[in-house]
Short mmCIF file of C-alpha atoms and ligand atoms in Angstrom, two decimals:
data_model
loop_
_atom_site.label_atom_id
_atom_site.label_comp_id
_atom_site.label_asym_id
_atom_site.label_seq_id
_atom_site.Cartn_x
_atom_site.Cartn_y
_atom_site.Cartn_z
CA MET A 1 24.06 10.91 1.32
CA ASN A 2 23.78 7.45 2.78
CA LYS A 3 20.54 6.18 4.20
CA ILE A 4 21.55 6.29 7.83
CA ALA A 5 22.50 9.95 7.50
CA ILE A 6 19.09 10.69 5.97
CA TYR A 7 17.29 8.85 8.77
CA ASN A 8 19.37 10.80 11.30
CA LYS A 9 18.41 14.03 9.57
CA ILE A 10 14.72 13.08 9.69
CA LEU A 11 14.96 12.53 13.44
CA VAL A 12 16.66 15.90 13.90
CA LYS A 13 13.66 17.49 12.19
CA ILE A 14 11.16 15.51 14.27
CA LYS A 15 12.85 16.72 17.45
CA GLN A 16 12.39 20.35 16.39
CA TYR A 17 8.57 20.18 16.42
CA ASP A 18 6.06 19.74 19.25
CA THR A 19 3.29 18.64 16.90
CA ILE A 20 3.77 16.00 14.23
CA ILE A 21 0.92 15.13 11.88
CA ILE A 22 1.28 11.92 9.89
CA HIS A 23 -0.41 11.71 6.49
CA ARG A 24 -0.75 8.81 4.03
CA HIS A 25 -2.43 7.93 0.75
CA ILE A 26 -6.10 7.57 -0.12
CA ARG A 27 -7.65 4.10 -0.33
CA PRO A 28 -5.21 2.82 2.28
CA ASP A 29 -3.80 -0.71 2.44
CA GLY A 30 -1.95 -2.59 5.17
CA ASP A 31 1.43 -1.04 4.43
CA CYS A 32 -0.06 2.41 4.48
CA ILE A 33 -2.02 2.16 7.76
CA GLY A 34 0.62 -0.05 9.39
CA SER A 35 3.39 2.45 8.63
CA GLN A 36 1.29 5.44 9.64
CA MET A 37 0.03 4.02 12.94
CA GLY A 38 3.36 2.34 13.69
CA LEU A 39 5.19 5.63 13.25
CA LYS A 40 2.63 7.28 15.53
CA GLU A 41 3.24 4.66 18.25
CA LEU A 42 7.01 4.82 17.79
CA LEU A 43 7.08 8.61 18.16
CA LYS A 44 4.56 8.64 21.01
CA ALA A 45 6.62 6.14 22.99
CA SER A 46 9.86 7.98 22.20
CA PHE A 47 8.65 11.54 22.80
CA PRO A 48 5.73 11.44 25.27
CA GLN A 49 5.64 15.23 25.51
CA LYS A 50 4.96 15.72 21.78
CA ARG A 51 1.55 15.65 20.07
CA ILE A 52 1.66 12.88 17.46
CA LEU A 53 -1.44 12.89 15.27
CA THR A 54 -2.67 10.85 12.31
CA VAL A 55 -4.99 12.03 9.58
CA GLY A 56 -6.82 10.34 6.72
CA ASP A 57 -10.06 8.98 5.31
CA ASP A 58 -11.76 5.80 6.53
CA ILE A 59 -9.56 3.01 7.78
CA PRO A 60 -10.66 -0.41 6.46
CA ASN A 61 -12.15 -2.65 9.17
CA TYR A 62 -9.42 -5.26 8.99
CA LEU A 63 -6.84 -2.61 9.92
CA SER A 64 -8.82 -0.57 12.44
CA HIS A 65 -7.21 -2.35 15.43
CA LEU A 66 -3.91 -0.63 14.55
CA GLY A 67 -5.18 2.82 15.43
CA GLN A 68 -7.61 5.60 14.64
CA ASN A 69 -7.38 9.01 13.00
CA ASP A 70 -7.35 12.17 15.09
CA GLU A 71 -9.65 15.13 14.61
CA ILE A 72 -7.36 17.77 13.23
CA LYS A 73 -8.11 21.46 12.88
CA ASP A 74 -6.32 23.78 10.50
CA GLU A 75 -4.72 25.51 13.49
CA ASP A 76 -3.04 22.26 14.50
CA TYR A 77 -0.75 22.64 11.51
CA GLN A 78 0.70 25.85 12.89
CA ASN A 79 4.37 25.23 13.75
CA ALA A 80 3.79 21.56 13.04
CA LEU A 81 5.78 19.00 11.09
CA ALA A 82 3.81 16.99 8.53
CA MET A 83 5.08 13.56 7.55
CA VAL A 84 3.60 11.93 4.45
CA ILE A 85 4.30 8.22 4.24
CA ASP A 86 3.83 5.57 1.52
CA THR A 87 2.42 8.09 -0.98
CA ALA A 88 3.85 8.31 -4.50
CA THR A 89 2.19 11.40 -5.91
CA GLU A 90 0.64 14.56 -4.58
CA ASP A 91 -2.86 13.74 -5.85
CA ARG A 92 -2.84 10.54 -3.79
CA ILE A 93 -2.16 12.30 -0.48
CA CYS A 94 -5.09 12.00 1.86
CA ASP A 95 -5.76 15.52 3.17
CA HIS A 96 -3.79 18.22 1.42
CA ARG A 97 -3.55 20.34 4.54
CA TYR A 98 -0.03 18.94 4.97
CA LYS A 99 0.88 22.12 3.07
CA LEU A 100 -0.21 24.18 6.09
CA ALA A 101 2.58 22.67 8.18
CA SER A 102 5.83 24.54 8.80
CA TYR A 103 7.83 21.73 7.29
CA SER A 104 7.03 18.47 5.51
CA ILE A 105 8.85 15.18 5.09
CA LYS A 106 7.96 12.46 2.62
CA ILE A 107 9.00 8.83 3.08
CA ASP A 108 8.04 6.39 0.34
CA HIS A 109 9.04 3.34 -1.66
CA HIS A 110 6.97 3.49 -4.86
CA ASP A 111 8.65 3.20 -8.26
CA ASP A 112 6.84 6.19 -9.72
CA SER A 113 7.27 8.44 -6.72
CA PHE A 114 7.70 12.20 -6.92
CA ASP A 115 9.06 14.87 -4.59
CA PHE A 116 6.33 17.04 -3.08
CA ALA A 117 7.58 17.76 0.42
CA ASP A 118 10.35 19.94 1.83
CA MET A 119 12.43 16.81 2.48
CA ASN A 120 11.85 13.76 0.30
CA PHE A 121 13.16 10.28 0.93
CA ILE A 122 12.24 7.61 -1.62
CA ASP A 123 13.76 4.14 -1.80
CA PRO A 124 11.99 1.96 -4.38
CA THR A 125 14.33 -0.97 -3.67
CA VAL A 126 12.58 -1.56 -0.34
CA PRO A 127 9.33 -3.49 -0.82
CA ALA A 128 7.32 -1.93 2.03
CA THR A 129 7.20 1.45 3.74
CA GLY A 130 6.97 -0.57 6.96
CA ALA A 131 10.53 -1.75 6.32
CA LEU A 132 11.67 1.87 5.81
CA MET A 133 10.13 2.68 9.19
CA VAL A 134 12.17 -0.08 10.81
CA GLU A 135 15.31 1.23 9.08
CA PHE A 136 14.49 4.68 10.47
CA TYR A 137 14.16 3.17 13.93
CA LEU A 138 17.41 1.18 13.65
CA ALA A 139 19.37 4.21 12.42
CA ASN A 140 18.27 6.13 15.53
CA LYS A 141 17.93 3.23 17.93
CA ASP A 142 19.62 4.98 20.84
CA GLN A 143 16.97 7.73 20.82
CA LEU A 144 13.79 5.84 19.94
CA VAL A 145 11.57 3.37 21.78
CA LEU A 146 10.03 0.57 19.72
CA ASN A 147 7.08 -0.84 21.65
CA LYS A 148 4.83 -3.76 20.78
CA ALA A 149 2.08 -1.56 19.32
CA ALA A 150 4.52 -0.02 16.85
CA ALA A 151 6.08 -3.39 16.06
CA GLU A 152 2.70 -4.97 15.39
CA ALA A 153 1.78 -2.16 13.01
CA PHE A 154 5.11 -2.26 11.15
CA TYR A 155 4.93 -6.04 10.87
CA THR A 156 1.44 -5.73 9.41
CA ALA A 157 2.83 -3.19 6.94
CA ILE A 158 5.67 -5.42 5.79
CA VAL A 159 3.64 -8.60 5.39
CA SER A 160 0.96 -6.65 3.49
CA ASP A 161 3.26 -5.23 0.83
CA THR A 162 5.45 -8.31 0.48
CA GLY A 163 2.60 -10.83 0.29
CA ARG A 164 3.93 -12.46 3.45
CA PHE A 165 7.57 -12.24 2.35
CA GLN A 166 7.07 -13.90 -1.02
CA TYR A 167 7.79 -11.13 -3.55
CA ARG A 168 11.17 -10.54 -5.13
CA GLY A 169 11.93 -7.30 -3.31
CA VAL A 170 12.28 -9.30 -0.10
CA ASN A 171 15.96 -9.61 0.85
CA GLY A 172 17.99 -10.17 3.96
CA ASP A 173 17.46 -6.60 5.11
CA VAL A 174 13.68 -6.98 5.04
CA LEU A 175 13.85 -10.25 6.95
CA ARG A 176 16.21 -8.70 9.49
CA ALA A 177 13.80 -5.77 9.89
CA ALA A 178 11.00 -8.27 10.51
CA ALA A 179 13.20 -10.08 13.03
CA VAL A 180 13.65 -6.85 15.01
CA LEU A 181 9.86 -6.56 15.19
CA VAL A 182 9.33 -10.18 16.20
CA ASP A 183 11.93 -9.73 18.96
CA THR A 184 9.62 -7.25 20.71
CA GLY A 185 7.32 -10.18 21.50
CA ILE A 186 4.48 -9.52 19.05
CA ASP A 187 2.04 -12.34 18.38
CA ILE A 188 2.44 -13.24 14.71
CA GLU A 189 -0.44 -15.71 14.68
CA GLU A 190 -2.75 -13.00 15.99
CA ILE A 191 -1.53 -10.54 13.34
CA TYR A 192 -2.12 -12.98 10.52
CA SER A 193 -5.57 -13.90 11.82
CA LYS A 194 -6.59 -10.23 11.74
CA LEU A 195 -5.23 -9.76 8.23
CA TYR A 196 -6.20 -12.89 6.39
CA LEU A 197 -9.33 -14.46 7.81
CA LYS A 198 -12.29 -13.74 5.60
CA GLU A 199 -16.03 -13.97 6.03
CA PHE A 200 -17.89 -17.02 4.73
CA ALA A 201 -19.59 -14.78 2.13
CA VAL A 202 -16.20 -13.81 0.72
CA PHE A 203 -15.32 -17.43 0.05
CA VAL A 204 -18.64 -17.90 -1.70
CA LEU A 205 -17.68 -14.95 -3.90
CA GLN A 206 -14.24 -16.48 -4.40
CA SER A 207 -15.83 -19.59 -5.88
CA PHE A 208 -17.75 -17.25 -8.18
CA VAL A 209 -14.43 -15.71 -9.28
CA TYR A 210 -13.10 -19.11 -10.36
CA LYS A 211 -16.32 -19.81 -12.21
CA LYS A 212 -16.43 -16.46 -14.02
CA MET A 213 -12.77 -15.52 -14.59
CA LYS A 214 -11.80 -14.89 -18.18
CA GLN A 215 -8.56 -15.01 -20.13
CA THR A 216 -7.25 -12.96 -23.05
CA PRO A 217 -5.56 -14.81 -25.98
CA ASN A 218 -2.10 -14.51 -24.40
CA GLY A 219 -3.12 -15.25 -20.83
CA VAL A 220 -4.15 -12.09 -18.99
CA VAL A 221 -6.69 -13.38 -16.47
CA TYR A 222 -9.39 -11.04 -15.22
CA ILE A 223 -12.63 -10.73 -13.29
CA HIS A 224 -15.16 -7.92 -13.13
CA PHE A 225 -17.13 -7.18 -9.95
CA THR A 226 -20.22 -5.16 -10.72
CA GLN A 227 -22.30 -3.48 -8.01
CA LYS A 228 -24.96 -6.10 -8.66
CA ILE A 229 -22.58 -8.99 -8.03
CA MET A 230 -21.23 -7.45 -4.82
CA GLU A 231 -24.78 -6.87 -3.59
CA LYS A 232 -25.83 -10.39 -4.50
CA PHE A 233 -22.95 -11.91 -2.55
CA GLY A 234 -23.24 -9.43 0.31
CA VAL A 235 -19.61 -8.31 0.16
CA SER A 236 -18.04 -4.87 0.32
CA ILE A 237 -15.90 -3.16 -2.32
CA GLU A 238 -13.00 -3.79 0.02
CA ASP A 239 -13.70 -7.55 0.10
CA ALA A 240 -14.01 -7.69 -3.68
CA SER A 241 -10.77 -5.73 -4.14
CA GLY A 242 -8.97 -8.18 -1.90
CA LEU A 243 -9.89 -11.01 -4.23
CA VAL A 244 -7.51 -9.95 -7.01
CA ASN A 245 -4.90 -12.31 -5.64
CA VAL A 246 -7.25 -15.24 -5.99
CA LEU A 247 -6.02 -15.10 -9.61
CA SER A 248 -2.33 -15.00 -8.74
CA GLN A 249 -1.29 -18.62 -9.13
CA ILE A 250 -2.43 -19.59 -12.59
CA LYS A 251 0.32 -20.99 -14.81
CA GLY A 252 1.02 -18.82 -17.83
CA ALA A 253 -1.25 -16.05 -16.54
CA LEU A 254 1.57 -13.66 -15.69
CA ILE A 255 -0.82 -10.72 -15.50
CA TRP A 256 -4.08 -10.73 -13.58
CA VAL A 257 -6.65 -8.02 -13.12
CA ALA A 258 -9.73 -7.26 -11.04
CA PHE A 259 -12.23 -4.63 -12.17
CA ILE A 260 -14.36 -3.26 -9.34
CA ASP A 261 -17.28 -0.94 -10.04
CA TYR A 262 -17.72 1.99 -7.66
CA PRO A 263 -21.06 3.62 -6.85
CA ASP A 264 -19.90 6.85 -8.56
CA GLY A 265 -19.79 5.07 -11.93
CA SER A 266 -16.03 4.64 -12.10
CA THR A 267 -14.31 1.27 -12.25
CA ARG A 268 -11.26 0.71 -10.11
CA VAL A 269 -8.69 -1.57 -11.72
CA ARG A 270 -6.28 -3.62 -9.66
CA LEU A 271 -3.39 -4.90 -11.77
CA ARG A 272 -0.96 -7.56 -10.64
CA SER A 273 1.81 -9.48 -12.37
CA ARG A 274 4.88 -11.62 -11.91
CA PHE A 275 8.11 -11.06 -13.91
CA VAL A 276 6.55 -8.54 -16.30
CA ALA A 277 6.19 -4.84 -15.46
CA ILE A 278 2.73 -3.29 -15.86
CA ASN A 279 2.79 0.00 -13.95
CA ASP A 280 3.52 2.09 -17.05
CA ILE A 281 0.30 0.79 -18.58
CA ALA A 282 -1.61 1.68 -15.39
CA THR A 283 -0.23 5.20 -15.66
CA GLY A 284 -2.07 5.57 -18.97
CA TYR A 285 -5.37 4.94 -17.15
CA ARG A 286 -5.19 7.45 -14.29
CA GLY A 287 -3.12 5.19 -12.10
CA GLY A 288 0.30 3.87 -11.25
CA GLY A 289 2.01 2.09 -8.42
CA HIS A 290 4.69 -0.55 -8.30
CA LEU A 291 6.26 -2.33 -11.26
CA MET A 292 4.14 -5.43 -10.65
CA ALA A 293 1.28 -4.17 -8.52
CA ALA A 294 -0.55 -1.13 -9.74
CA GLY A 295 -3.97 0.46 -9.78
CA ALA A 296 -5.95 2.47 -12.29
CA THR A 297 -9.40 3.96 -12.80
CA ILE A 298 -11.50 3.60 -15.94
CA TYR A 299 -14.87 4.98 -16.96
CA SER A 300 -16.22 2.76 -19.73
CA LEU A 301 -16.28 -0.73 -21.18
CA LYS A 302 -14.43 0.67 -24.16
CA GLU A 303 -11.56 1.65 -21.89
CA LYS A 304 -11.66 -1.76 -20.28
CA LYS A 305 -11.30 -3.42 -23.68
CA LYS A 306 -8.42 -1.14 -24.63
CA LEU A 307 -6.63 -1.75 -21.35
CA LEU A 308 -6.98 -5.53 -21.70
CA GLU A 309 -5.63 -5.35 -25.27
CA GLU A 310 -2.60 -3.40 -24.08
CA LEU A 311 -1.94 -5.87 -21.29
CA ASP A 312 -2.40 -8.79 -23.66
CA LEU A 313 0.14 -7.33 -26.08
CA ARG A 314 2.58 -6.72 -23.23
CA LEU A 315 2.25 -10.34 -22.13
CA LYS A 316 2.59 -11.64 -25.68
CA GLU A 317 5.85 -9.74 -26.18
CA TYR A 318 7.14 -10.80 -22.78
CA LYS A 319 6.44 -14.47 -23.44
CA LEU A 320 8.14 -14.33 -26.85
CA ALA A 321 11.28 -12.94 -25.20
CA ASN A 322 11.05 -15.14 -22.12
CA PRO A 323 9.46 -18.46 -23.11
CA GLU A 324 10.70 -20.20 -19.95
CA LYS A 325 8.74 -17.92 -17.61
CA GLN A 326 5.45 -19.30 -16.35
MN1 LIG B 1 3.43 0.57 0.30
#
């Protein structure tokens, strides 16, 4: 079935339900919240008589202007449609009550994505769920209303997952989707200022990253944020996590990693790379994600060492086969 037919089918389903509850993944990012809240605004504007609700755990501060979660009771799922967006696997769904709904639809773009809903649409060639949302809108344009609130949220989603249109998955379709959003009159400068301005304390921590970053023999660059360091610099886990990309532009360091300690004793690993795939390695450490942007969770320094060795070997082999790649 072609994509437009699938998007048409999704809209047919949406029209059949008075209540639609939109789910997403845990530890949300800009693509996740932007797609969720954008879809809420799109459906609210298009079907004012329907109840369009969003559910999930805490929304990070820098995304809270896009919308808030609704209080949802179990009864709300009766005769409702649940939509789960931007979520690869069932264990990553925030709030498993989506199962209580009469029908569920999944829309996602992760590489290691699995079917868990009644209808599943996965397109890993599209770099952001926000872009899938725009495709959904365009396929049903005559029946949907795209307002500025939805456009702002979808734009936030796309720039978040494409690193402001710089990653390889960005093609003409993604730029055309962004153009549709810009045409609604959204203020791009305002969007970027909400997403990318950081507190003074974060920059102080950033200078610490450059001072303390380490490199494996073959060029995997990494930094470890302990609870003590985050306390000392007065930054949140969220702020520290965001700093992984501080390591993204080092020549020869095709893989970069941030380790972030959580209060529960686990260490969250954020893995990033260019050219070389790393998500299969993340899968071995309770994680996964995209080919070149993945996450994992580890529980000891021994695991950290093992993970770094695996990444180092991966990079060594990649460089031997591709000596021209920096
Ligand atoms: Mn995404």
